[in-house]
PDB file of C-alpha atoms in Angstrom:
ATOM      1  CA  ARG A   1     144.070  14.542   9.554  1.00  0.00           C
ATOM      2  CA  HIS A   2     143.827  16.756  12.363  1.00  0.00           C
ATOM      3  CA  CYS A   3     140.815  17.894  11.615  1.00  0.00           C
ATOM      4  CA  ALA A   4     139.192  14.587  10.850  1.00  0.00           C
ATOM      5  CA  ASP A   5     140.296  13.501  14.569  1.00  0.00           C
ATOM      6  CA  THR A   6     138.973  16.788  15.754  1.00  0.00           C
ATOM      7  CA  LEU A   7     135.506  16.023  14.416  1.00  0.00           C
ATOM      8  CA  LEU A   8     136.295  12.168  15.822  1.00  0.00           C
ATOM      9  CA  GLN A   9     136.692  14.039  18.856  1.00  0.00           C
ATOM     10  CA  SER A  10     133.474  15.701  18.852  1.00  0.00           C
ATOM     11  CA  THR A  11     129.490  14.455  19.270  1.00  0.00           C
ATOM     12  CA  VAL A  12     129.600  14.434  15.353  1.00  0.00           C
ATOM     13  CA  LYS A  13     127.757  10.764  14.693  1.00  0.00           C
ATOM     14  CA  GLU A  14     129.302  10.389  11.468  1.00  0.00           C
ATOM     15  CA  VAL A  15     132.582  11.944   9.626  1.00  0.00           C
ATOM     16  CA  VAL A  16     133.211  11.410   5.839  1.00  0.00           C
ATOM     17  CA  VAL A  17     136.756  12.584   4.389  1.00  0.00           C
ATOM     18  CA  VAL A  18     136.443  13.439   1.136  1.00  0.00           C
ATOM     19  CA  LEU A  19     139.341  13.116  -1.207  1.00  0.00           C
ATOM     20  CA  GLY A  20     140.699  14.522  -4.385  1.00  0.00           C
ATOM     21  CA  ASN A  21     144.514  15.332  -5.021  1.00  0.00           C
ATOM     22  CA  ARG A  22     147.296  13.284  -3.675  1.00  0.00           C
ATOM     23  CA  THR A  23     144.757  10.792  -2.797  1.00  0.00           C
ATOM     24  CA  LYS A  24     146.829   7.899  -2.680  1.00  0.00           C
ATOM     25  CA  VAL A  25     149.358   9.719  -0.308  1.00  0.00           C
ATOM     26  CA  ILE A  26     146.334  11.057   1.774  1.00  0.00           C
ATOM     27  CA  GLU A  27     144.179   7.893   2.331  1.00  0.00           C
ATOM     28  CA  GLY A  28     146.192   5.721   4.138  1.00  0.00           C
ATOM     29  CA  GLN A  29     146.621   8.415   7.232  1.00  0.00           C
ATOM     30  CA  PHE A  30     142.814   7.477   8.125  1.00  0.00           C
ATOM     31  CA  LYS A  31     143.296   3.709   8.399  1.00  0.00           C
ATOM     32  CA  GLY A  32     141.896   2.433  11.504  1.00  0.00           C
ATOM     33  CA  ARG A  33     139.782   5.197  12.475  1.00  0.00           C
ATOM     34  CA  LYS A  34     135.833   5.311  11.958  1.00  0.00           C
ATOM     35  CA  ILE A  35     135.789   7.731   9.332  1.00  0.00           C
ATOM     36  CA  LYS A  36     134.347   7.083   6.047  1.00  0.00           C
ATOM     37  CA  VAL A  37     136.679   8.549   2.895  1.00  0.00           C
ATOM     38  CA  VAL A  38     135.525   9.118   0.042  1.00  0.00           C
ATOM     39  CA  VAL A  39     137.188   9.745  -3.462  1.00  0.00           C
ATOM     40  CA  ASN A  40     136.066  12.838  -5.695  1.00  0.00           C
ATOM     41  CA  SER A  41     137.697  11.955  -9.078  1.00  0.00           C
ATOM     42  CA  GLN A  42     135.671  15.393  -9.784  1.00  0.00           C
ATOM     43  CA  TYR A  43     137.818  17.821  -7.496  1.00  0.00           C
ATOM     44  CA  ARG A  44     139.012  19.691 -10.413  1.00  0.00           C
ATOM     45  CA  LYS A  45     135.786  21.033 -10.856  1.00  0.00           C
ATOM     46  CA  GLY A  46     136.180  22.644  -7.557  1.00  0.00           C
ATOM     47  CA  MET A  47     135.312  22.168  -3.935  1.00  0.00           C
ATOM     48  CA  SER A  48     130.927  22.121  -4.783  1.00  0.00           C
ATOM     49  CA  THR A  49     132.112  18.469  -6.464  1.00  0.00           C
ATOM     50  CA  SER A  50     133.660  17.733  -2.875  1.00  0.00           C
ATOM     51  CA  ILE A  51     130.973  18.836  -0.603  1.00  0.00           C
ATOM     52  CA  GLN A  52     128.597  16.566  -3.115  1.00  0.00           C
ATOM     53  CA  GLU A  53     130.564  13.630  -3.231  1.00  0.00           C
ATOM     54  CA  GLY A  54     130.405  14.095   1.231  1.00  0.00           C
ATOM     55  CA  ILE A  55     127.000  14.346   0.959  1.00  0.00           C
ATOM     56  CA  ARG A  56     125.950  11.064  -1.533  1.00  0.00           C
ATOM     57  CA  THR A  57     128.022   9.344   1.352  1.00  0.00           C
ATOM     58  CA  ILE A  58     126.382  10.075   4.807  1.00  0.00           C
ATOM     59  CA  ASP A  59     123.443   8.882   6.117  1.00  0.00           C
ATOM     60  CA  PRO A  60     120.483  10.769   4.343  1.00  0.00           C
ATOM     61  CA  ASN A  61     118.250  10.348   7.194  1.00  0.00           C
ATOM     62  CA  SER A  62     121.030  13.425   9.105  1.00  0.00           C
ATOM     63  CA  HIS A  63     119.466  16.502  10.215  1.00  0.00           C
ATOM     64  CA  GLY A  64     122.379  18.776   9.494  1.00  0.00           C
ATOM     65  CA  ILE A  65     125.333  18.427   7.352  1.00  0.00           C
ATOM     66  CA  LEU A  66     128.207  19.721   8.974  1.00  0.00           C
ATOM     67  CA  ILE A  67     130.925  21.045   6.420  1.00  0.00           C
ATOM     68  CA  ALA A  68     134.699  21.457   7.801  1.00  0.00           C
ATOM     69  CA  LEU A  69     137.724  22.262   6.112  1.00  0.00           C
ATOM     70  CA  GLY A  70     140.867  19.992   5.825  1.00  0.00           C
ATOM     71  CA  ASP A  71     142.877  22.743   6.023  1.00  0.00           C
ATOM     72  CA  MET A  72     142.544  24.127   9.924  1.00  0.00           C
ATOM     73  CA  PRO A  73     144.471  22.325  12.234  1.00  0.00           C
ATOM     74  CA  PHE A  74     143.246  24.863  15.166  1.00  0.00           C
ATOM     75  CA  LEU A  75     139.745  23.980  14.814  1.00  0.00           C
ATOM     76  CA  ARG A  76     138.687  22.154  18.379  1.00  0.00           C
ATOM     77  CA  SER A  77     136.642  19.801  19.447  1.00  0.00           C
ATOM     78  CA  ARG A  78     134.732  21.774  22.025  1.00  0.00           C
ATOM     79  CA  THR A  79     134.359  24.618  19.166  1.00  0.00           C
ATOM     80  CA  VAL A  80     132.717  21.854  17.157  1.00  0.00           C
ATOM     81  CA  ASN A  81     130.472  20.908  20.352  1.00  0.00           C
ATOM     82  CA  SER A  82     129.095  24.199  20.692  1.00  0.00           C
ATOM     83  CA  LEU A  83     127.845  24.407  17.240  1.00  0.00           C
ATOM     84  CA  ILE A  84     126.512  21.402  16.939  1.00  0.00           C
ATOM     85  CA  ARG A  85     124.440  22.647  20.034  1.00  0.00           C
ATOM     86  CA  ALA A  86     123.349  25.636  18.500  1.00  0.00           C
ATOM     87  CA  PHE A  87     122.272  23.220  16.021  1.00  0.00           C
ATOM     88  CA  SER A  88     120.317  21.674  18.070  1.00  0.00           C
ATOM     89  CA  HIS A  89     118.235  24.320  19.730  1.00  0.00           C
ATOM     90  CA  VAL A  90     117.086  25.754  16.211  1.00  0.00           C
ATOM     91  CA  LYS A  91     115.208  23.915  13.614  1.00  0.00           C
ATOM     92  CA  GLY A  92     115.698  24.498   9.767  1.00  0.00           C
ATOM     93  CA  THR A  93     118.776  27.056  10.016  1.00  0.00           C
ATOM     94  CA  ILE A  94     122.829  27.321   9.339  1.00  0.00           C
ATOM     95  CA  ILE A  95     124.806  27.577  11.939  1.00  0.00           C
ATOM     96  CA  VAL A  96     127.739  29.773  11.156  1.00  0.00           C
ATOM     97  CA  PRO A  97     130.836  30.186  13.643  1.00  0.00           C
ATOM     98  CA  SER A  98     132.314  33.633  13.973  1.00  0.00           C
ATOM     99  CA  PHE A  99     135.202  34.667  15.793  1.00  0.00           C
ATOM    100  CA  ARG A 100     135.653  38.611  16.357  1.00  0.00           C
ATOM    101  CA  GLY A 101     133.246  39.385  13.624  1.00  0.00           C
ATOM    102  CA  ARG A 102     134.761  37.050  10.824  1.00  0.00           C
ATOM    103  CA  GLN A 103     132.644  34.200  10.024  1.00  0.00           C
ATOM    104  CA  GLY A 104     134.197  30.569   9.648  1.00  0.00           C
ATOM    105  CA  HIS A 105     134.195  27.082   9.417  1.00  0.00           C
ATOM    106  CA  PRO A 106     132.412  24.835  10.035  1.00  0.00           C
ATOM    107  CA  VAL A 107     129.221  25.204   9.095  1.00  0.00           C
ATOM    108  CA  ILE A 108     126.272  23.446   9.955  1.00  0.00           C
ATOM    109  CA  PHE A 109     123.261  23.331   7.325  1.00  0.00           C
ATOM    110  CA  HIS A 110     119.648  21.817   8.172  1.00  0.00           C
ATOM    111  CA  ARG A 111     119.022  18.881   6.008  1.00  0.00           C
ATOM    112  CA  ARG A 112     116.250  20.737   4.172  1.00  0.00           C
ATOM    113  CA  PHE A 113     119.470  22.699   2.353  1.00  0.00           C
ATOM    114  CA  ARG A 114     120.498  19.185   1.050  1.00  0.00           C
ATOM    115  CA  LYS A 115     119.269  19.886  -2.653  1.00  0.00           C
ATOM    116  CA  GLU A 116     120.928  23.247  -2.762  1.00  0.00           C
ATOM    117  CA  LEU A 117     124.198  22.106  -1.407  1.00  0.00           C
ATOM    118  CA  MET A 118     123.421  19.027  -4.441  1.00  0.00           C
ATOM    119  CA  GLN A 119     123.062  21.914  -7.471  1.00  0.00           C
ATOM    120  CA  LEU A 120     126.486  24.101  -6.276  1.00  0.00           C
ATOM    121  CA  LYS A 121     129.032  24.627  -9.013  1.00  0.00           C
ATOM    122  CA  GLY A 122     132.952  25.103  -8.762  1.00  0.00           C
ATOM    123  CA  ASP A 123     134.629  26.591  -6.008  1.00  0.00           C
ATOM    124  CA  ALA A 124     131.734  28.976  -4.517  1.00  0.00           C
ATOM    125  CA  GLY A 125     131.081  25.851  -1.318  1.00  0.00           C
ATOM    126  CA  GLY A 126     127.895  26.802   0.668  1.00  0.00           C
ATOM    127  CA  ARG A 127     128.762  30.757   0.799  1.00  0.00           C
ATOM    128  CA  SER A 128     126.503  31.179  -2.217  1.00  0.00           C
ATOM    129  CA  ILE A 129     123.676  29.243  -0.150  1.00  0.00           C
ATOM    130  CA  ILE A 130     124.596  31.658   3.361  1.00  0.00           C
ATOM    131  CA  LYS A 131     124.153  34.767   0.975  1.00  0.00           C
ATOM    132  CA  ARG A 132     120.816  33.573  -0.053  1.00  0.00           C
ATOM    133  CA  HIS A 133     118.881  32.615   3.288  1.00  0.00           C
ATOM    134  CA  PRO A 134     120.181  35.863   5.342  1.00  0.00           C
ATOM    135  CA  GLU A 135     117.321  35.125   7.960  1.00  0.00           C
ATOM    136  CA  GLU A 136     118.209  31.314   8.205  1.00  0.00           C
ATOM    137  CA  VAL A 137     122.215  32.034   9.391  1.00  0.00           C
ATOM    138  CA  GLN A 138     122.379  31.929  12.967  1.00  0.00           C
ATOM    139  CA  LEU A 139     125.971  33.100  13.603  1.00  0.00           C
ATOM    140  CA  VAL A 140     127.286  31.558  17.080  1.00  0.00           C
ATOM    141  CA  ARG A 141     130.322  33.750  18.706  1.00  0.00           C
ATOM    142  CA  ILE A 142     133.670  31.553  18.764  1.00  0.00           C
ATOM    143  CA  ARG A 143     136.552  32.394  21.173  1.00  0.00           C
ATOM    144  CA  SER A 144     139.104  30.352  19.151  1.00  0.00           C
ATOM    145  CA  GLU A 145     140.352  31.454  16.048  1.00  0.00           C
ATOM    146  CA  GLY A 146     140.644  27.829  14.912  1.00  0.00           C
ATOM    147  CA  VAL A 147     137.271  28.457  13.008  1.00  0.00           C
ATOM    148  CA  VAL A 148     138.695  31.699  10.972  1.00  0.00           C
ATOM    149  CA  LYS A 149     142.717  30.424  10.653  1.00  0.00           C
ATOM    150  CA  ASP A 150     143.467  27.816   8.349  1.00  0.00           C
ATOM    151  CA  ILE A 151     146.819  26.499   6.972  1.00  0.00           C
ATOM    152  CA  ASP A 152     147.364  26.564   2.785  1.00  0.00           C
ATOM    153  CA  THR A 153     150.929  25.424   2.338  1.00  0.00           C
ATOM    154  CA  TRP A 154     153.921  23.274   4.514  1.00  0.00           C
ATOM    155  CA  LYS A 155     155.748  26.635   5.102  1.00  0.00           C
ATOM    156  CA  ASP A 156     153.020  27.860   7.053  1.00  0.00           C
ATOM    157  CA  TYR A 157     152.244  24.290   8.448  1.00  0.00           C
ATOM    158  CA  LYS A 158     156.002  24.213   9.564  1.00  0.00           C
ATOM    159  CA  LYS A 159     156.001  28.096  10.706  1.00  0.00           C
ATOM    160  CA  GLU A 160     152.620  26.970  13.403  1.00  0.00           C
ATOM    161  CA  GLY A 161     154.430  24.179  14.867  1.00  0.00           C
ATOM    162  CA  SER A 162     157.445  26.019  15.558  1.00  0.00           C
ATOM    163  CA  ARG A 163     155.362  28.898  16.882  1.00  0.00           C
ATOM    164  CA  GLY A 164     154.482  25.922  19.724  1.00  0.00           C
ATOM    165  CA  LYS A 165     150.941  26.345  18.618  1.00  0.00           C
ATOM    166  CA  GLY A 166     149.061  23.110  19.307  1.00  0.00           C
ATOM    167  CA  PHE A 167     146.974  21.748  16.000  1.00  0.00           C
ATOM    168  CA  GLY A 168     143.268  20.959  17.215  1.00  0.00           C
TER     169      GLY A 168
END
């Protein structure tokens, strides 16, 4: 939910949350927010199916497709806004945040990559497209580790919370 709230606080025009595993438990957290919730019944086939469900749901006239991962609670809205600004200045590109030389998320793909995103298989995500089109990639240096730091377990989540590190 932190990631979705961060996106809502940014200048993103439309937020779509794709749920798969544990949908019933998670879905209620988005009630009352300006978020489209989509259920991916094919989630076991990998991240690509979630990306595709999200793309089917967004406005087909969107200039860009921002793919954010739900396990990145340290992402900041100002970071998202920086990426969107970079995207708006360079047409037909892929915007990738970079923190201390490490590429992170969220990534923004120009709409011309929509077809390639819809052809992804398994857990590849957009990384294969980024590798296939290095000339289209624009790295945006970000000062916040929130673009590379994720939380994979409840234990990690609680540990970070107890350290006093704010989420989002």
